[in-house]
CSV table of C-alpha atoms and ligand atoms in Angstrom, one decimal:
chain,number,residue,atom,x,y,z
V,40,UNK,CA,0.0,0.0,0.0
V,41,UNK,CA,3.0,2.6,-0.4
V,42,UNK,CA,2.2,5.4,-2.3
V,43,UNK,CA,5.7,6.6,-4.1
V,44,UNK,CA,5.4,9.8,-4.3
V,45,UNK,CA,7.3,11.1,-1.3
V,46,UNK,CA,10.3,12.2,-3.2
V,47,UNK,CA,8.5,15.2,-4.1
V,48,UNK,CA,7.5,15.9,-0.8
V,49,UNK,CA,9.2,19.3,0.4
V,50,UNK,CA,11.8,18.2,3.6
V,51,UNK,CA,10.7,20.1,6.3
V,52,UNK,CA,7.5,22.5,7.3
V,53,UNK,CA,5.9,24.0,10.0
V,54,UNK,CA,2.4,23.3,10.9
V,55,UNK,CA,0.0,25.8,13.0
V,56,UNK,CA,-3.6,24.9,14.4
V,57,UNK,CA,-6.1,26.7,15.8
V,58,UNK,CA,-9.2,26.7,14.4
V,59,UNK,CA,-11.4,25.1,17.8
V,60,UNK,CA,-9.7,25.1,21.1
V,61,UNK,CA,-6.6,23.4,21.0
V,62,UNK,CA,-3.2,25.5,20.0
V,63,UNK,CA,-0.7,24.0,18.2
V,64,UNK,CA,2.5,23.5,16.5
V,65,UNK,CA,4.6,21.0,14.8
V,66,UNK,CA,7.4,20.4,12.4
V,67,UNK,CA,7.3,17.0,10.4
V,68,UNK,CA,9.4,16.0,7.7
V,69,UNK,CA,8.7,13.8,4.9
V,70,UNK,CA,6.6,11.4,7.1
V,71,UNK,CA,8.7,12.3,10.5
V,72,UNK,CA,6.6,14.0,13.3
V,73,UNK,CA,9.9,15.5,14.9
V,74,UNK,CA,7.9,17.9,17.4
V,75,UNK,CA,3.9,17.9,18.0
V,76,UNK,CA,2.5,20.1,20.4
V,77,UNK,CA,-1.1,20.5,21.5
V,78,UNK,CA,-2.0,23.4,24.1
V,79,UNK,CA,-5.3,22.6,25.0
V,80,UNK,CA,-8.1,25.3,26.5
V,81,UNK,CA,-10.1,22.8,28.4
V,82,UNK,CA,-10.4,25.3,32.0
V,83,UNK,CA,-11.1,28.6,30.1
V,84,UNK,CA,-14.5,27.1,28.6
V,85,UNK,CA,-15.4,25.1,31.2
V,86,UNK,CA,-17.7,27.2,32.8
V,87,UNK,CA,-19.6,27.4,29.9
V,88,UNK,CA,-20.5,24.4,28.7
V,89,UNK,CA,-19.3,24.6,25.4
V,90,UNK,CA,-16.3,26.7,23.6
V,91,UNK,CA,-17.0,30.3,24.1
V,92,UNK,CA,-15.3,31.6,20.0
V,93,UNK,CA,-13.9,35.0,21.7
V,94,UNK,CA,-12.5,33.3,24.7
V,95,UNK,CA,-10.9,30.8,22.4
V,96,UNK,CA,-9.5,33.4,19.5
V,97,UNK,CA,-7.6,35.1,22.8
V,98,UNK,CA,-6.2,32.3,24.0
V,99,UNK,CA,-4.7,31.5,20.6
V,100,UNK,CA,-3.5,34.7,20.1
V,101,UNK,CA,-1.6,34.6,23.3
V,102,UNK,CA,-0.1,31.4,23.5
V,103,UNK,CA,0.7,30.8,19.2
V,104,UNK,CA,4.1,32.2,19.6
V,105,UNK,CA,5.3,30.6,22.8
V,106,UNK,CA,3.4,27.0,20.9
V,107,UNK,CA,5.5,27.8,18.1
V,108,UNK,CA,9.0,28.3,20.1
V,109,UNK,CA,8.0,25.0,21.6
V,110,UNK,CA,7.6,22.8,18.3
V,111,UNK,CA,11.0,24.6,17.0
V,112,UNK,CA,12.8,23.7,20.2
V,113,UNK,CA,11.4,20.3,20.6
V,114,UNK,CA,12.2,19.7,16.6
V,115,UNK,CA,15.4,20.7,17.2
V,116,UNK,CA,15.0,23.5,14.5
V,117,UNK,CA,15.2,26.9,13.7
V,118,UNK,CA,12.9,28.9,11.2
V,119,UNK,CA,16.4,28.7,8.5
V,120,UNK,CA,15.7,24.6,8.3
V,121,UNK,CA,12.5,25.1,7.5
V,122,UNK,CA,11.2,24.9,3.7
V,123,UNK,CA,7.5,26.0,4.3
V,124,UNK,CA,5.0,26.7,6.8
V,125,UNK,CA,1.5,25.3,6.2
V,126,UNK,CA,-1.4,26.6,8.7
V,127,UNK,CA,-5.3,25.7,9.2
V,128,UNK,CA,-7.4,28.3,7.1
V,129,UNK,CA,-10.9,26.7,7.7
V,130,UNK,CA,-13.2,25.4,9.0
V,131,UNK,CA,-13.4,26.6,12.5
V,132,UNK,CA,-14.1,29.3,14.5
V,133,UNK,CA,-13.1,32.6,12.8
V,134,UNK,CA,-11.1,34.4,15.1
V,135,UNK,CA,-8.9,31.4,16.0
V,136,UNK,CA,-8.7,30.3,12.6
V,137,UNK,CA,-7.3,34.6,11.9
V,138,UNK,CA,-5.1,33.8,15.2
V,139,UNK,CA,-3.5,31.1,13.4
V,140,UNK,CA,-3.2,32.2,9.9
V,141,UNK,CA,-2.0,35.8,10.8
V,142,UNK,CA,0.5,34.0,12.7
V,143,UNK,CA,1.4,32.0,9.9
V,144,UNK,CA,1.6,34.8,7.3
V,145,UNK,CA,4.1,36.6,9.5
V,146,UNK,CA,6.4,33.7,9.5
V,147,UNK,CA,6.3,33.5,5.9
V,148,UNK,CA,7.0,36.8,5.7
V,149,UNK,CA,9.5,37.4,8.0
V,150,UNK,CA,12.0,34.6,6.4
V,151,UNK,CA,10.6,34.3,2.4
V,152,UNK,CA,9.0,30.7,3.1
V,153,UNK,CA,6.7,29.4,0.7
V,154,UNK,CA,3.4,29.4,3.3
V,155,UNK,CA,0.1,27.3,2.4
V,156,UNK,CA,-3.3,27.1,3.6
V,157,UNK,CA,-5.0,23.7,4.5
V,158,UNK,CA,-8.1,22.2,5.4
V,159,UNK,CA,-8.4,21.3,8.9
V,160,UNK,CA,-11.0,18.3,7.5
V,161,UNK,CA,-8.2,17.4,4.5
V,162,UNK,CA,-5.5,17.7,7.6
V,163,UNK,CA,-7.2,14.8,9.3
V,164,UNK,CA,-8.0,12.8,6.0
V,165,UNK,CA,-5.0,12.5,5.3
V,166,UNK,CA,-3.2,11.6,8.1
V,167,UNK,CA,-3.6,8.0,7.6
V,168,UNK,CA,-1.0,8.5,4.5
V,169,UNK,CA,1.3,10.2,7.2
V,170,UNK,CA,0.8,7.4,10.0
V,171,UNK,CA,0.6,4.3,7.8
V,172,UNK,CA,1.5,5.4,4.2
V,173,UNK,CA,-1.7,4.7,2.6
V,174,UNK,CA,-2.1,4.7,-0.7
V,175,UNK,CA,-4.9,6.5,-2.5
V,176,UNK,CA,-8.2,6.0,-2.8
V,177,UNK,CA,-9.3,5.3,0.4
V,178,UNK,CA,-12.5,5.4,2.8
V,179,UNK,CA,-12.5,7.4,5.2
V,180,UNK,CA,-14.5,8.3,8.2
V,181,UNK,CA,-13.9,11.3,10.2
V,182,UNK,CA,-15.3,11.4,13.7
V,183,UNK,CA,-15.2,13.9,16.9
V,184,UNK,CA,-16.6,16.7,18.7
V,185,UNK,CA,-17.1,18.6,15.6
V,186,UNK,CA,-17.1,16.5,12.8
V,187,UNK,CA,-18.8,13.6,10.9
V,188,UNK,CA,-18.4,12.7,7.9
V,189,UNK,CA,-17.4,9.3,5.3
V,190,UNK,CA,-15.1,10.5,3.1
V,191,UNK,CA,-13.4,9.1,-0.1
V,192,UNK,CA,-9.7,10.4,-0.6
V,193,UNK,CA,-8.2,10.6,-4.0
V,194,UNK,CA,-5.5,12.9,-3.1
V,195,UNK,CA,-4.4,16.3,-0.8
V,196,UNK,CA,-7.1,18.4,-2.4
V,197,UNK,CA,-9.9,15.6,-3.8
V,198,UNK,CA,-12.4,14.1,-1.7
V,199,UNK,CA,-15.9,12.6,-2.5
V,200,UNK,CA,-18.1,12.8,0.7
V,201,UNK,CA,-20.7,9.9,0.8
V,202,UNK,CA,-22.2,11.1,3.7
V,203,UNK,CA,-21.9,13.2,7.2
V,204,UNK,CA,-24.3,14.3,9.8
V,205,UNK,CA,-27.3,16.3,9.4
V,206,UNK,CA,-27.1,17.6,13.1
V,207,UNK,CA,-24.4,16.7,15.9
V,208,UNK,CA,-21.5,15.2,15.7
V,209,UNK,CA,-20.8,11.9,17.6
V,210,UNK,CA,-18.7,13.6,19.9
V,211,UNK,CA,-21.3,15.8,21.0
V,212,UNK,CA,-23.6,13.8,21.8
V,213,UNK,CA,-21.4,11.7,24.0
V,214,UNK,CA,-20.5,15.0,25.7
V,215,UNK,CA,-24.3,15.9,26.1
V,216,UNK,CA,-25.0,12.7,27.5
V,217,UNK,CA,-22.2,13.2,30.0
V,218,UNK,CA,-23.6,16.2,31.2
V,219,UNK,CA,-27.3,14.8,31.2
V,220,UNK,CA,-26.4,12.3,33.4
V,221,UNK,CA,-23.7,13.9,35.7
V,222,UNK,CA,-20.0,12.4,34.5
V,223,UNK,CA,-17.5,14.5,33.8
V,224,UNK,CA,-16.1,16.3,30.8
V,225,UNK,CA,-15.2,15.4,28.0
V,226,UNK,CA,-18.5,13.3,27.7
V,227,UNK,CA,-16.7,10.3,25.5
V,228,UNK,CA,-14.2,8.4,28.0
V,229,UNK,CA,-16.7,8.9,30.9
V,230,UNK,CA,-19.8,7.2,29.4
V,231,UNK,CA,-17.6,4.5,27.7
V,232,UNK,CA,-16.3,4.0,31.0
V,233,UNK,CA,-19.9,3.9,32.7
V,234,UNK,CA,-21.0,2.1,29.9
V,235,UNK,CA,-19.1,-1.3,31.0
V,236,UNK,CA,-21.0,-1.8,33.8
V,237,UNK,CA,-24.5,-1.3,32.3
V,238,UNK,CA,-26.9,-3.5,30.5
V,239,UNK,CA,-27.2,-2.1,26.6
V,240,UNK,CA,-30.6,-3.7,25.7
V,241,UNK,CA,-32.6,-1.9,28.7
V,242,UNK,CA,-33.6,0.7,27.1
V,243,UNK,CA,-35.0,0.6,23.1
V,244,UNK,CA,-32.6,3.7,21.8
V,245,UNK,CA,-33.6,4.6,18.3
V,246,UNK,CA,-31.1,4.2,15.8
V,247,UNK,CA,-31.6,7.4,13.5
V,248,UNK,CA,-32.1,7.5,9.6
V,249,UNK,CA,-31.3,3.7,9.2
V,250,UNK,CA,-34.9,3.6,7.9
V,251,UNK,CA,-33.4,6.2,5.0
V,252,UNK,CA,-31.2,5.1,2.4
V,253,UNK,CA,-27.6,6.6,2.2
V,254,UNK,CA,-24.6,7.5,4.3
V,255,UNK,CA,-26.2,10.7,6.3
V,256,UNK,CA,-26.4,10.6,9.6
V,257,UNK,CA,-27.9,12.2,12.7
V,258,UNK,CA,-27.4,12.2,16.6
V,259,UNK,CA,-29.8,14.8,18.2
V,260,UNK,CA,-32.5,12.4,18.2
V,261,UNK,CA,-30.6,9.9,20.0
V,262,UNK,CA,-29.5,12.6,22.9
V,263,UNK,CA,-33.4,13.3,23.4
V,264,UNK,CA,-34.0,9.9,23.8
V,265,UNK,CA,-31.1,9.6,26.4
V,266,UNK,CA,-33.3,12.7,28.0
V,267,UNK,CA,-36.6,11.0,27.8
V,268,UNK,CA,-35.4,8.3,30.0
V,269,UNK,CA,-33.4,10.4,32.4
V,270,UNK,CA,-36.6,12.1,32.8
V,271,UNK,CA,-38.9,9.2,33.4
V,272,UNK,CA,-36.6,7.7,35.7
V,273,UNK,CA,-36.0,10.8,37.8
V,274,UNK,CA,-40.0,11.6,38.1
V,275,UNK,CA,-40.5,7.7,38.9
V,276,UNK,CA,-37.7,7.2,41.3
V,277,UNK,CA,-36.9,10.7,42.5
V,278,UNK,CA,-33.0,10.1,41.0
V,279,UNK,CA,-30.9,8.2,39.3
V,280,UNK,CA,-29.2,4.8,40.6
V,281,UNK,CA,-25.8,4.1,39.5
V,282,UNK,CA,-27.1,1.2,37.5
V,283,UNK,CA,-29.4,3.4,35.9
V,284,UNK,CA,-26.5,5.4,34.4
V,285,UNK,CA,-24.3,2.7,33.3
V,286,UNK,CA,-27.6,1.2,31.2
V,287,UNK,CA,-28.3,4.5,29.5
V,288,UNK,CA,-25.0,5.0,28.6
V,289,UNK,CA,-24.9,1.3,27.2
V,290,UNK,CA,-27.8,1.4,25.2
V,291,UNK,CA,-26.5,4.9,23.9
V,292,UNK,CA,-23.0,3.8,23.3
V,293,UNK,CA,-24.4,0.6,21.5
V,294,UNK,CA,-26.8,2.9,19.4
V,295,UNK,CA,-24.0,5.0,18.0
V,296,UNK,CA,-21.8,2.3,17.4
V,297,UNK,CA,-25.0,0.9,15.2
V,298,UNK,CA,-25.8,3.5,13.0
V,299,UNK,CA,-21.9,4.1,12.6
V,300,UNK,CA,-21.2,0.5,11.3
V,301,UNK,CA,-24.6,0.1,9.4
V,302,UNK,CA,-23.0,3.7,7.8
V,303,UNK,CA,-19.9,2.6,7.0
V,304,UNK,CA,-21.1,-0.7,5.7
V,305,UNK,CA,-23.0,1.3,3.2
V,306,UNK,CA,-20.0,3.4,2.5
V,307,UNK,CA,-17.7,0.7,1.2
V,308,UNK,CA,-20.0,-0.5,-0.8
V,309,UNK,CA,-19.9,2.5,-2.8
V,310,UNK,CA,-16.1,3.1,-2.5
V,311,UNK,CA,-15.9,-0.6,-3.5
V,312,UNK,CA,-17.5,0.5,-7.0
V,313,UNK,CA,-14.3,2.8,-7.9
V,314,UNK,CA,-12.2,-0.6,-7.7
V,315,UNK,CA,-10.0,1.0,-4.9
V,316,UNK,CA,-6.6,-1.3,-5.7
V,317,UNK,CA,-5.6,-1.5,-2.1
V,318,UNK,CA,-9.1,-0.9,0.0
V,319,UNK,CA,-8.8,0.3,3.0
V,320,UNK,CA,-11.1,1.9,5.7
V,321,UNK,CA,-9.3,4.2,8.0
V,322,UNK,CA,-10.9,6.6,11.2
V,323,UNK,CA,-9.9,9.7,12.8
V,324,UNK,CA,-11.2,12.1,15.7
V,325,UNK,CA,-11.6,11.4,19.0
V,326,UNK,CA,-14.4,9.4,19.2
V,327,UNK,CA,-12.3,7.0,17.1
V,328,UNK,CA,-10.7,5.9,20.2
V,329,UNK,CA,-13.9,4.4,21.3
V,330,UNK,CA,-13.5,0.8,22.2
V,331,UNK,CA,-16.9,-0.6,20.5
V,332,UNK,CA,-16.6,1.4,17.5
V,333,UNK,CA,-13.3,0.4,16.5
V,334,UNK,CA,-13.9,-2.9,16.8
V,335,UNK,CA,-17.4,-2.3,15.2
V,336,UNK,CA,-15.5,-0.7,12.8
V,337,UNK,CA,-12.8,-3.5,12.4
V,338,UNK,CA,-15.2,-6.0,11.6
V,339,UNK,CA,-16.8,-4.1,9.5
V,340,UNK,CA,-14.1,-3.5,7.5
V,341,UNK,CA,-12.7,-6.8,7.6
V,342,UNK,CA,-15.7,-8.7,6.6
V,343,UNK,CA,-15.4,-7.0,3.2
V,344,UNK,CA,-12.2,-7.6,2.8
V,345,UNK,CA,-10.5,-3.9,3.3
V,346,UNK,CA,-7.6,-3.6,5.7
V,347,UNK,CA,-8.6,-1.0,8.7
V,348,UNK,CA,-6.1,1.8,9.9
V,349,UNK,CA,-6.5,3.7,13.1
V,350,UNK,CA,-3.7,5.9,13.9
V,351,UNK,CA,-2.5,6.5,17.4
V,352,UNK,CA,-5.3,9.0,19.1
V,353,UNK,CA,-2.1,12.0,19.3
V,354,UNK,CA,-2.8,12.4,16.0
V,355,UNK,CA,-6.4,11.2,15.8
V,356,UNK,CA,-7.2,14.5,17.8
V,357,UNK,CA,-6.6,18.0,16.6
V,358,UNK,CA,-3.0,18.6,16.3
V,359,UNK,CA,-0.9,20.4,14.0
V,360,UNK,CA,1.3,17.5,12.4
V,361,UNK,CA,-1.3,16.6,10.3
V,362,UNK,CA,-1.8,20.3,8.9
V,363,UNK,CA,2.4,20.2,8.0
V,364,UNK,CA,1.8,17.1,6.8
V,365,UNK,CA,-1.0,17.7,4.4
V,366,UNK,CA,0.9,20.9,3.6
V,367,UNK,CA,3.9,19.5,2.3
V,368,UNK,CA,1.4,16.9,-0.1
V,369,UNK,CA,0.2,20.0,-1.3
V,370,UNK,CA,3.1,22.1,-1.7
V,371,UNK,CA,4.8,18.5,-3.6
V,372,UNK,CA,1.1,19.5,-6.3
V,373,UNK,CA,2.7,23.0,-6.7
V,374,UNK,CA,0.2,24.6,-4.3
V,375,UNK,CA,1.5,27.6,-2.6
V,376,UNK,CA,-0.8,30.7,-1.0
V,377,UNK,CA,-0.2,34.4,-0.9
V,378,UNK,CA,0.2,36.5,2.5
V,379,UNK,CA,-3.5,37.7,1.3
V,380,UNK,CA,-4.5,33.9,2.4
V,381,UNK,CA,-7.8,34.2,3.7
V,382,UNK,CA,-9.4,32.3,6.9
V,383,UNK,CA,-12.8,30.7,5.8
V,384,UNK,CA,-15.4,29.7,8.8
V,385,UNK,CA,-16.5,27.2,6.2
V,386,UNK,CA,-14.7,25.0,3.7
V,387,UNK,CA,-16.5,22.1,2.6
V,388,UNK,CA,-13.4,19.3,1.2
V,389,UNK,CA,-16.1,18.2,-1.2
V,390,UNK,CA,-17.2,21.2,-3.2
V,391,UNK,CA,-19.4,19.5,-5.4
V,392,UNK,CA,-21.7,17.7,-2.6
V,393,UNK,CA,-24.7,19.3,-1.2
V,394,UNK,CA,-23.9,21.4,2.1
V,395,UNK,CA,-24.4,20.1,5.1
V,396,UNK,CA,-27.2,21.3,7.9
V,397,UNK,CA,-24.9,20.9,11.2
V,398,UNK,CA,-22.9,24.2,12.5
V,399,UNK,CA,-22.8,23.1,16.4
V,400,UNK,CA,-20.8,24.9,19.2
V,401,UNK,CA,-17.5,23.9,18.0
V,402,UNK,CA,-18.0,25.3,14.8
V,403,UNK,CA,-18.8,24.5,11.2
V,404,UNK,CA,-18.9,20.5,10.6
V,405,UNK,CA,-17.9,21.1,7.0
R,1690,LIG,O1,-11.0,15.1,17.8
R,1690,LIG,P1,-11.3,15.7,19.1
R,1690,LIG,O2,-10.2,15.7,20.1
R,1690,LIG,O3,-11.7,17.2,19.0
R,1690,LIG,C1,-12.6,17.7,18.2
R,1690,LIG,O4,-13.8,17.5,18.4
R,1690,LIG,O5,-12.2,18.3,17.2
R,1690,LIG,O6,-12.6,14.9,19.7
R,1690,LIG,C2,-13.1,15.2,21.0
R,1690,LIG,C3,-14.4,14.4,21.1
R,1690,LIG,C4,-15.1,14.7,22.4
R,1690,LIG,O7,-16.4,15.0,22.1
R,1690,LIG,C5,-15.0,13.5,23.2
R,1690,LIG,O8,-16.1,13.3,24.1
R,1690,LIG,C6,-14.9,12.4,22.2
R,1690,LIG,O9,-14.1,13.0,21.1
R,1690,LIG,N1,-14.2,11.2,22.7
R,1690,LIG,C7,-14.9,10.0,22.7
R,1690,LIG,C8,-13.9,9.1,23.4
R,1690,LIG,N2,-12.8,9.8,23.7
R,1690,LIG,C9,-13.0,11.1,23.2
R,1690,LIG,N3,-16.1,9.6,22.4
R,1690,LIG,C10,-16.4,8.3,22.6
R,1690,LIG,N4,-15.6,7.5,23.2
R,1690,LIG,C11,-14.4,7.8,23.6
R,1690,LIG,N5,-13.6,6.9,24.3
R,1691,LIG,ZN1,-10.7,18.4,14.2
């Protein structure tokens, strides 16, 4: 599954991120992470519920330099060994997306290095190619906090999107159910974790649009249903028993894992019509690192013959390896931006696919 064309492939570049709450920096070259790091914002938006934008665009602002020092250091680099810098332009929320690029721009700048604009979705497609070395086309399914979506990747800049989600992302609702049902923040590990202990087929947890053909997909519904119960038990029982909370995380768990692998079942299937020569299914974001799914996911894969590739969850999550990385595939096309690069609050990767409804509170979801 090696894709030869890493010859090409400029040495060294510098990769910024910023476009939700995490800030960082890294410097890979060729398929070498040599520094990654992720300064997250978790305590400034906890208060909240949610990422507050302004909160989060002066937080970048403050900390990009000091995040970029650190990737430098770490890399063992200064800005002379670098040949490019490659930063998130969209989607995301504005003013950290501006944070980052402005950032970016004076680099470039400053020094004369060729500086490029990238797709914080296309930065997570394609980091399978930068973990694993996989060769093009293949599927791909993108899921987090803010994002959802099956993806077919040709190359750097040309996806097909089968299919995403019409309202939250899986991330989301795993986070709303946490907070629903008291666990702590962020929602995924602590109902996962709950969710061993608790009995899935309890409670009859829809399993949205399966009754509708395609690769679309939808979470909302599921969270109200989560609500409905939590609801009914309270007003029946006057609270919830531990027992009660592992079950409805079970059954909620078990319903997303569902409509994921009934999803990417139908996926393939349509990938599989371009005769991919080396299919593969691949996953990233962090609700990747769900135990179920994956192995959902696996089998999934497996049972139509398509090898599966999970990279390690550092670079699963947002992180700013993957933005140098998809950088230097497109500088290695001859893409390069001018300082007049602009940040984009939406960027669909598939231009020619209907747009998507979902824009929750981590920002646009395509
Ligand atoms: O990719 P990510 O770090 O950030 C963005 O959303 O961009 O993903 C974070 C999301 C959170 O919603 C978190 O609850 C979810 O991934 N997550 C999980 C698990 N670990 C993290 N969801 C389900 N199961 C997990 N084990
Ligand atoms: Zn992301």
């Amino acid at each position: 599954m090696r894709n030869g064309n890493s010859a090409r492939m400029p040495r060294t570049l510098l990769g910024i991120e910023s476009s939700c709450d995490d800030t960082a920096a890294a410097v890979v070259r060729g398929r070498s992470v040599l520094s990654s790091v992720v300064a997250g914002q978790g305590g400034l938006h906890a208060a909240y519920g949610g990422v507050v934008p302004e909160i989060a665009a002066r937080a970048h602002a403050e900390t990009l330099d000091d995040v970029v020092r650190r990737a430098l250091a770490e890399a063992g680099c200064g800005l002379a060994d670098l040949d490019g810098v490659a930063v998130t332009a969209g989607p995301g929320l504005i003013g950290g997306v501006l944070a980052g690029v402005m950032t970016a721009k004076a680099i470039a700048a400053g020094t004369g290095l060729p500086l490029v604009g990238v797709n914080h979705l296309a930065g997570h497609a394609l980091t399978p190619r930068l973990t694993d070395d996989l060769g093009y086309p293949y599927l791909m399914l993108l899921v987090s906090g803010g994002h959802c979506q099956f993806l077919v990747v040709h190359g750097p800049d040309a996806f097909d999107r089968l299919g995403g989600t019409i309202d939250d992302a899986p991330g989301e609702a795993f986070d709303k159910v946490a907070r629903l049902l008291g666990l702590p923040q962020p929602g995924g590990p602590s109902v996962e974790a709950a969710a061993r202990g608790g009995d899935p087929a309890r409670f009859a947890f829809p399993r949205p649009l399966l009754d509708r053909p395609g690769c679309d997909l939808s979470f909302s519904g599921l969270k109200t249903a989560v609500l409905r119960e939590r609801d009914r038990l309270v007003a029946a029982q006057r609270g919830l028993w531990r027992q009660d909370r592992a079950d409805l995380c079970a059954g909620f768990q078990i319903a997303v894992r569902d409509v994921l692998a009934e999803k990417a079942r139908r996926a393939i299937a349509i990938y599989l019509g371009s005769r991919p020569s080396a299919p593969a299914l691949a996953v990233a974001g962090g609700v990747a690192a769900n135990g179920p799914l994956r192995a959902a996911l696996f089998s999934v894969a497996d049972a139509a013959g398509l090898a599966f590739c999970a990279p390690p969850l550092a670079l699963c999550t947002d992180n700013a390896a993957m933005i140098a990385y998809a950088g230097g595939e497109l500088m290695a096309l001859g893409r390069r931006d001018a300082l007049d690069l602009a940040a984009r609050p939406r960027w669909p990767l598939d231009t020619g696919a209907a747009p998507m409804l979902g824009h929750g509170r981590r920002g646009a979801k395509a």
